[in-house]
């Protein structure tokens, strides 16, 4: 067993590295004493998180290798490989095989699987996970004058006496780069980013987001560009805009960093984790066209809160987040990644990076586990290669990249790594794989 920590821990390690180290040590100590073949715990770099999600998807979909009718292992063509969009609580990742060269080598991951070299574009946007986005949105709402009693309604455990302070809400706000208050203000009042090369389409006129009036927690506060409200919305000058949560500039900004990426995202794409939860709640995971998705999100956001609550009993925990989350997802996918009406059908929303039957879970791989199915999949035949190879992969996921470097406990020395991301894995081939790999 190999344990990989993701963005939440990357943030903590930035904020309080000794606390992060204590957690790693404690987890390693406990797991080390458990009756497990524990290899160690490691803080994964963002690139690793993105690349592992991509590998998992393509692995479980059988895109990396197939067993042919004639009894041979064959490699499906590169063009059939599936892109991966992942959104956790603290970061969001995009990974795909680009149609052309990857100019910024920091966004390239190269690894060998089943005898093939794979080169993917991958980027992890720290602070663009859903929880961090919601926290920053709340901070922004408070900053622009929404009374804490109003804003804090959204947040469990933050009562009026909590002394809500925008700046203390999120470690992302204190993070270097585009998260300074000055930057947020700039984003709020000016263009989000110079259009070319960030965006190839005009920025829409801001629309008011009028949601949940009465006991509203988002009173006419936000607006999103391409995710336009249907006609009839009032045109209140927005005090705060939900798009503030997708700041511009800097290497961690999806709008600038990933804009026009869709041009290269030619294959089907699976969006999972937090991309899925909200869209599933809104019944938007069945390949609805973009116009329907947009209208549904806005319609939901406009419903009176009492009605929202009444129509979704037992959903309290995340109910209050679905409006902002839905708008954020739309903004990220449209403005950040550049999806359009025509390319929208390429996105499939799944709970996990998994096949539709959902028997696999990406974290099994993220965590560097053996990536074994919970039960044998008869449709896939005997697969002696996969578990062994991926176990090696997980155990060697030492990476170099632009994101915060990982550190590890209890693992041996990493193999040499190539620039960008590379699992150089000489000798990692499991014995049963050798015949195939040498072919
Ligand atoms: N059923 C659900 N509905 C809505 N949101 C959910 C649901 N279950 C989990 N979440 C949200 O999913 C997030 C956690 O997802 P995930 O486990 O993918 O993130 P993580 O691995 O902690 O994130 P990161 O990799 O960024 O550290 C949280 O934002 C949580 O609020």
XYZ file of C-alpha atoms and ligand atoms in Angstrom:
470
model
C 0.000 0.000 0.000
C 1.221 3.407 -0.945
C -0.521 6.531 0.274
C -0.510 9.708 -1.781
C -1.758 12.950 -0.288
C -3.335 15.517 -2.593
C -4.022 19.229 -2.738
C -5.456 19.696 0.726
C -2.167 18.481 2.100
C -0.220 20.536 -0.405
C -1.965 23.602 0.941
C -1.336 22.589 4.522
C 2.308 21.944 3.797
C 2.600 25.463 2.421
C 0.847 26.944 5.392
C 2.296 24.820 8.128
C 4.870 22.353 6.949
C 5.607 20.956 10.389
C 1.946 20.151 10.917
C 1.865 18.447 7.534
C 4.986 16.528 8.473
C 3.386 15.466 11.754
C 0.384 14.132 9.885
C 2.556 12.178 7.481
C 4.554 10.786 10.353
C 1.457 9.806 12.314
C -0.230 8.195 9.339
C 2.931 6.379 8.391
C 3.419 5.158 11.937
C -0.096 3.762 12.183
C -0.106 2.186 8.753
C 3.383 0.882 9.257
C 2.141 -1.092 12.243
C -0.906 -2.383 10.415
C -0.848 -5.786 8.747
C -0.277 -4.173 5.382
C 2.498 -4.074 2.879
C 2.870 -0.358 3.506
C 5.263 1.346 1.138
C 5.004 4.799 2.531
C 3.093 8.048 2.337
C 3.935 10.853 0.041
C 2.717 14.294 -0.839
C 1.865 14.092 -4.506
C 2.719 16.990 -6.734
C -0.209 18.419 -8.665
C 1.094 16.910 -11.869
C 1.087 13.483 -10.304
C -2.480 13.924 -9.144
C -3.558 14.929 -12.639
C -1.579 12.247 -14.391
C -2.731 9.505 -12.031
C -6.338 10.500 -12.622
C -5.745 10.292 -16.361
C -4.033 6.924 -16.086
C -6.815 5.586 -13.909
C -9.536 6.604 -16.308
C -7.823 5.184 -19.305
C -6.813 2.091 -17.426
C -10.265 1.241 -16.184
C -11.809 2.028 -19.527
C -9.373 -0.382 -21.108
C -7.846 2.340 -23.242
C -4.254 1.578 -22.391
C -4.276 -2.007 -23.451
C -6.868 -4.378 -24.742
C -7.071 -8.123 -24.976
C -8.006 -8.977 -28.518
C -10.282 -11.723 -29.720
C -7.241 -13.452 -31.121
C -5.780 -13.616 -27.637
C -3.219 -10.864 -27.965
C -2.643 -7.718 -25.976
C -3.037 -4.736 -28.241
C -2.567 -1.038 -27.664
C -5.530 1.064 -28.754
C -4.637 4.118 -30.841
C -3.547 7.258 -28.962
C -6.496 9.157 -30.353
C -8.915 7.051 -28.361
C -7.420 8.001 -25.018
C -9.760 9.915 -22.748
C -9.055 13.287 -21.154
C -9.535 13.755 -17.423
C -11.038 16.646 -15.495
C -10.868 16.273 -11.772
C -12.024 18.647 -9.086
C -11.280 17.988 -5.465
C -11.796 20.248 -2.511
C -8.547 22.165 -2.873
C -7.425 21.794 -6.466
C -8.641 20.945 -9.909
C -6.740 19.037 -12.566
C -6.904 18.817 -16.325
C -5.013 16.111 -18.195
C -5.176 14.988 -21.797
C -3.132 13.948 -24.787
C -2.610 17.140 -26.740
C -2.955 17.354 -30.478
C 0.375 19.129 -30.787
C 3.609 19.713 -28.934
C 3.569 20.745 -25.309
C 5.494 23.988 -25.213
C 5.640 24.409 -21.453
C 7.482 21.349 -20.269
C 6.263 21.969 -16.740
C 2.867 20.839 -17.924
C 4.090 17.693 -19.566
C 3.975 14.286 -17.986
C 5.715 11.400 -19.627
C 5.473 7.835 -18.485
C 5.593 4.313 -19.774
C 2.709 1.948 -19.524
C 2.481 -1.430 -21.145
C 5.454 -0.741 -23.292
C 4.127 2.529 -24.687
C 5.351 5.955 -23.883
C 2.555 8.358 -23.040
C 2.959 12.099 -23.097
C 0.142 14.107 -21.638
C -0.568 17.722 -20.887
C -1.421 17.988 -17.223
C -1.938 20.882 -14.898
C -3.202 21.104 -11.373
C -4.670 24.407 -10.270
C -4.096 24.682 -6.582
C -6.841 26.683 -4.849
C -9.330 25.981 -7.606
C -10.941 23.047 -5.871
C -14.536 23.454 -4.884
C -14.066 24.071 -1.185
C -11.382 26.658 -1.783
C -13.501 28.357 -4.407
C -16.494 28.529 -2.079
C -14.347 29.835 0.721
C -12.882 32.528 -1.448
C -16.284 33.464 -2.754
C -17.540 33.827 0.772
C -14.503 35.876 1.682
C -15.103 38.086 -1.293
C -18.762 38.573 -0.453
C -17.846 39.629 3.041
C -15.085 41.837 1.723
C -17.443 43.740 -0.525
C -19.879 44.330 2.247
C -22.264 41.446 2.545
C -22.984 41.235 6.252
C -21.305 38.235 7.812
C -24.694 37.098 9.162
C -25.831 36.899 5.562
C -22.716 35.359 4.133
C -22.085 32.974 6.925
C -25.463 31.372 6.549
C -23.824 29.416 3.810
C -21.265 27.951 6.061
C -21.693 25.354 8.673
C -20.056 26.162 11.925
C -19.431 29.831 11.265
C -21.805 31.623 13.553
C -21.997 35.398 13.923
C -19.785 35.111 16.950
C -17.105 33.464 14.880
C -15.829 36.909 13.990
C -15.807 36.162 10.308
C -12.861 37.741 8.623
C -12.513 37.407 4.909
C -8.779 37.238 5.012
C -8.716 34.479 7.556
C -11.007 32.171 5.699
C -8.770 30.595 3.202
C -5.153 29.726 3.096
C -5.451 30.214 -0.633
C -5.997 33.893 -0.099
C -2.725 34.115 1.689
C -0.957 32.017 -0.877
C 1.550 33.688 -3.119
C 0.692 34.588 -6.645
C -2.714 35.785 -7.691
C -4.291 35.497 -4.291
C -3.406 38.811 -2.788
C -6.233 41.129 -1.861
C -4.974 43.552 -4.447
C -5.280 40.959 -7.078
C -8.768 40.010 -6.045
C -9.769 43.642 -6.187
C -8.220 43.970 -9.589
C -10.072 40.959 -10.746
C -13.284 42.319 -9.354
C -13.020 45.650 -11.052
C -11.117 45.053 -14.209
C -10.920 42.610 -17.023
C -10.066 39.192 -15.807
C -7.216 38.689 -18.109
C -5.973 40.085 -21.322
C -8.178 38.400 -23.850
C -5.595 37.050 -26.209
C -4.119 34.604 -25.622
C -6.279 33.747 -22.647
C -9.598 33.707 -24.325
C -10.560 33.632 -27.909
C -14.110 34.742 -27.292
C -15.498 37.986 -25.958
C -16.183 38.225 -22.278
C -19.907 38.410 -21.759
C -21.476 41.357 -20.129
C -21.826 40.585 -16.471
C -25.204 39.327 -15.484
C -26.612 39.531 -12.038
C -26.984 36.385 -10.102
C -30.181 36.750 -8.203
C -30.560 33.775 -6.057
C -32.608 32.678 -3.191
C -34.252 35.965 -2.379
C -35.767 36.388 1.012
C -33.506 34.263 3.104
C -31.004 34.631 0.346
C -27.382 33.956 0.888
C -26.436 35.166 -2.559
C -28.556 38.243 -2.975
C -27.898 39.596 -6.405
C -24.270 39.210 -5.793
C -22.619 37.307 -8.488
C -22.332 37.030 -12.148
C -20.709 34.708 -14.535
C -19.656 35.346 -18.074
C -20.660 32.613 -20.438
C -22.984 30.985 -18.018
C -25.643 33.528 -18.728
C -28.899 33.707 -16.914
C -31.935 33.364 -19.077
C -33.624 36.626 -19.962
C -35.605 38.420 -17.345
C -32.873 38.752 -14.778
C -32.551 42.171 -13.259
C -29.449 44.132 -14.080
C -28.300 45.135 -10.671
C -24.764 46.294 -10.556
C -23.008 43.356 -9.043
C -21.360 43.970 -5.747
C -19.357 40.857 -6.036
C -19.096 38.502 -8.871
C -18.831 34.815 -8.769
C -16.260 35.121 -11.476
C -13.964 36.605 -8.886
C -13.481 33.079 -7.852
C -11.807 32.333 -11.141
C -9.053 34.883 -10.935
C -6.788 35.675 -13.747
C -3.099 35.857 -14.321
C -0.386 33.769 -12.875
C 0.381 30.184 -13.460
C -2.431 28.966 -11.301
C -5.211 30.571 -13.218
C -7.391 28.383 -15.378
C -8.632 31.258 -17.534
C -5.176 32.242 -18.625
C -3.338 29.060 -18.005
C -5.759 26.757 -19.689
C -7.707 29.001 -22.006
C -8.044 27.564 -25.478
C -6.982 24.185 -24.161
C -10.180 22.844 -25.612
C -8.672 23.296 -29.026
C -6.341 20.461 -28.172
C -8.802 18.431 -26.190
C -9.968 16.413 -29.102
C -10.959 13.245 -27.367
C -13.863 12.495 -25.062
C -13.282 13.798 -21.594
C -14.394 12.475 -18.254
C -15.157 14.971 -15.549
C -15.395 13.531 -12.089
C -15.463 14.161 -8.347
C -16.826 17.622 -7.731
C -17.615 18.126 -11.385
C -20.044 15.309 -10.933
C -21.669 15.902 -7.551
C -23.405 19.158 -8.350
C -24.337 18.190 -11.875
C -25.694 14.908 -10.619
C -27.811 16.737 -8.081
C -29.162 18.941 -10.876
C -29.747 15.936 -13.144
C -27.248 17.199 -15.647
C -25.070 14.163 -16.127
C -26.971 12.640 -19.034
C -25.369 14.502 -21.877
C -27.721 17.455 -21.782
C -26.796 20.226 -24.209
C -24.979 23.231 -22.853
C -28.014 25.496 -23.148
C -30.016 23.131 -20.963
C -27.206 22.897 -18.450
C -26.857 26.636 -18.300
C -30.577 27.235 -17.934
C -30.922 24.538 -15.279
C -28.145 25.937 -13.132
C -29.549 29.427 -13.328
C -33.063 28.267 -12.686
C -31.871 26.463 -9.581
C -29.962 29.490 -8.383
C -33.051 31.642 -8.671
C -35.291 29.437 -6.645
C -36.268 30.713 -3.233
C -34.178 29.002 -0.621
C -37.208 27.651 1.197
C -38.300 25.964 -1.979
C -34.845 24.528 -2.553
C -34.807 23.130 0.956
C -38.293 21.755 0.717
C -37.680 20.021 -2.579
C -34.510 18.296 -1.484
C -35.011 16.892 1.984
C -32.022 15.208 3.506
C -29.538 16.989 1.260
C -28.607 19.640 3.760
C -24.917 19.074 3.775
C -24.199 20.192 0.230
C -27.459 21.774 -0.804
C -26.333 25.268 -0.081
C -23.279 24.859 -2.253
C -24.833 23.578 -5.450
C -25.717 26.967 -6.902
C -22.265 28.474 -6.524
C -20.657 25.187 -7.395
C -22.716 24.806 -10.571
C -21.853 28.303 -11.702
C -18.225 27.736 -10.884
C -18.118 24.529 -12.875
C -19.690 26.258 -15.853
C -17.262 29.140 -15.605
C -14.290 26.853 -15.304
C -15.302 24.627 -18.190
C -16.369 27.425 -20.506
C -14.112 30.321 -19.653
C -11.248 28.411 -18.195
C -10.981 25.411 -20.430
C -12.795 26.854 -23.391
C -15.519 24.318 -23.961
C -18.270 25.448 -26.288
C -21.664 24.286 -27.372
C -20.036 22.086 -30.015
C -17.450 20.550 -27.715
C -19.676 20.282 -24.654
C -20.979 16.824 -25.671
C -17.407 15.546 -25.376
C -17.628 15.833 -21.605
C -19.007 12.956 -19.629
C -19.711 13.455 -15.977
C -18.921 10.519 -13.759
C -18.768 10.170 -10.027
C -15.395 8.589 -10.186
C -12.731 8.227 -12.758
C -14.202 4.945 -13.659
C -16.095 2.799 -16.005
C -19.851 3.291 -15.923
C -20.317 0.378 -13.579
C -18.297 2.324 -11.066
C -16.450 -0.607 -9.631
C -13.173 1.229 -9.588
C -12.142 4.249 -7.708
C -9.518 6.684 -8.761
C -8.179 7.022 -5.282
C -7.102 3.492 -5.297
C -4.622 4.602 -7.810
C -4.156 8.092 -6.453
C -3.231 6.496 -3.234
C -0.769 4.311 -5.020
C -2.599 1.188 -4.146
C -2.385 -1.813 -6.321
C -5.127 -0.586 -8.545
C -6.802 -3.894 -8.374
C -10.514 -4.207 -8.969
C -12.688 -4.993 -6.004
C -13.754 -8.006 -7.955
C -12.697 -9.551 -11.130
C -14.137 -8.018 -14.231
C -15.003 -10.879 -16.497
C -15.330 -8.531 -19.428
C -11.679 -7.742 -19.216
C -10.360 -11.266 -19.130
C -7.320 -12.190 -17.122
C -5.255 -9.057 -16.644
C -2.026 -10.121 -15.084
C -0.242 -7.000 -16.187
C -2.172 -4.208 -14.706
C -1.927 -4.605 -10.992
C 1.763 -5.232 -10.961
C 2.599 -2.402 -13.293
C 0.465 0.135 -11.568
C 1.742 -0.862 -8.201
C 5.200 -0.053 -9.401
C 3.952 3.135 -10.883
C 2.317 4.223 -7.669
C 5.353 3.376 -5.646
C 7.583 5.391 -7.872
C 5.522 8.430 -8.320
C 8.253 10.810 -7.348
C 7.815 13.771 -9.507
C 9.352 16.999 -10.402
C 7.164 19.787 -11.531
C 5.992 23.315 -11.034
C 3.743 22.470 -8.145
C 4.970 22.118 -4.619
C 7.360 19.243 -4.468
C 6.245 16.145 -2.718
C 7.939 14.701 0.257
C 7.671 11.257 1.537
C 7.945 9.054 4.505
C 9.098 5.541 4.506
C 9.725 5.185 0.793
C 13.021 4.314 -0.776
C 14.972 6.553 -3.096
C 13.102 7.571 -6.165
C 14.280 6.465 -9.541
C 15.731 9.155 -11.760
C 13.100 11.394 -13.211
C 13.052 13.120 -16.544
C 12.182 16.811 -16.854
C 8.538 17.471 -16.277
C 7.055 14.348 -14.960
C 8.357 10.941 -15.555
C 8.137 7.661 -13.936
C 11.312 6.172 -15.173
C 10.774 2.633 -14.263
C 13.484 0.366 -15.555
C 12.744 -3.148 -14.554
C 9.257 -2.482 -13.395
C 7.682 -4.888 -15.792
C 5.975 -7.705 -14.047
C 7.094 -11.072 -15.259
C 3.870 -11.907 -17.052
C 4.152 -8.660 -18.926
C 7.553 -9.232 -20.381
C 6.429 -11.098 -23.446
C 4.090 -8.321 -24.343
C 6.443 -5.518 -23.538
C 9.235 -6.946 -25.591
C 6.978 -7.433 -28.563
N -22.103 13.847 -2.288
C -21.440 14.980 -2.425
N -22.032 16.069 -2.924
C -21.389 17.202 -3.075
N -20.087 17.368 -2.765
C -19.431 16.338 -2.257
C -20.051 15.092 -2.067
N -19.143 14.240 -1.558
C -17.994 14.927 -1.446
N -18.177 16.198 -1.840
C -17.158 17.230 -1.902
O -16.070 16.622 -2.517
C -14.876 17.264 -2.092
C -13.889 16.219 -1.732
O -13.629 15.585 -2.915
P -12.321 14.799 -3.123
O -12.261 13.701 -2.127
O -12.240 14.485 -4.583
O -11.330 15.928 -2.803
P -9.920 15.872 -2.136
O -9.181 14.694 -2.635
O -10.089 16.066 -0.684
O -9.399 17.192 -2.803
P -7.945 17.633 -3.159
O -7.396 16.596 -4.091
O -8.190 18.922 -3.829
O -7.206 17.700 -1.861
C -15.254 18.225 -1.043
O -15.326 19.476 -1.704
C -16.642 17.775 -0.618
O -17.355 18.880 -0.210
